[in-house]
Coordinates of C-alpha atoms in Angstrom, one line a residue:
M1 CA 256.7 82.1 9.3
K2 CA 254.6 82.7 5.7
L3 CA 254.2 79.8 3.4
S4 CA 255.9 82.3 0.8
Q5 CA 258.7 82.0 3.1
Q6 CA 258.6 78.5 3.3
I7 CA 258.6 78.2 -0.1
I8 CA 261.7 80.1 -0.4
L9 CA 263.3 78.3 2.3
G10 CA 263.3 76.1 0.7
M11 CA 264.0 76.9 -2.6
A12 CA 267.1 77.8 -1.3
I13 CA 268.2 74.7 0.8
A14 CA 267.3 72.5 -3.1
L15 CA 270.5 75.2 -4.6
G16 CA 271.7 75.0 -1.4
L17 CA 272.3 70.9 -1.7
F18 CA 272.6 71.3 -5.1
L19 CA 275.9 73.3 -5.0
G20 CA 277.3 71.0 -2.0
F21 CA 276.9 67.9 -4.8
Q22 CA 279.0 70.1 -7.0
L23 CA 281.5 71.1 -4.4
G24 CA 281.6 67.7 -3.4
T25 CA 281.8 65.7 -6.4
L26 CA 285.0 68.6 -7.2
L27 CA 286.6 67.5 -3.9
S28 CA 286.7 64.3 -3.8
D29 CA 285.1 60.9 -5.1
Q30 CA 284.5 59.6 -2.2
F31 CA 280.6 59.3 -1.8
L32 CA 279.8 59.5 2.1
I33 CA 281.9 63.4 1.8
I34 CA 279.8 64.2 -1.5
W35 CA 276.7 64.2 1.0
G36 CA 278.9 65.1 3.7
I37 CA 279.8 68.5 2.2
A38 CA 276.5 68.7 0.3
L39 CA 274.8 68.2 3.9
L40 CA 276.8 71.0 5.2
V41 CA 276.7 73.9 2.4
G42 CA 272.7 73.0 2.7
L43 CA 273.0 73.3 6.1
I44 CA 274.9 76.8 6.1
V45 CA 272.7 78.2 3.5
R46 CA 269.3 77.5 6.2
F47 CA 270.5 78.8 8.2
I48 CA 271.8 81.7 6.8
A49 CA 267.9 81.8 4.8
Q50 CA 266.2 81.4 7.7
F51 CA 267.7 85.0 10.0
L52 CA 267.5 87.3 6.7
L53 CA 263.9 86.0 6.5
T54 CA 262.7 85.9 10.1
S55 CA 264.6 89.7 9.9
L56 CA 263.2 90.8 7.2
S57 CA 260.2 89.7 7.7
N58 CA 260.7 91.8 11.9
R59 CA 261.0 95.2 9.8
N60 CA 257.4 95.3 9.1

């Protein structure tokens, strides 16, 4: 994976974690549930972004 792809993947994970924390605080007041939701959203975003980056780089 190229450096530019790694940077894009890192930014996507950071955005996913941020949105996960926002969703977690919206849904619950418990600390562990907020962290769990944030990590789950971050993990899902990571897999989607990595799949898209690898599929687009294999086209070239």
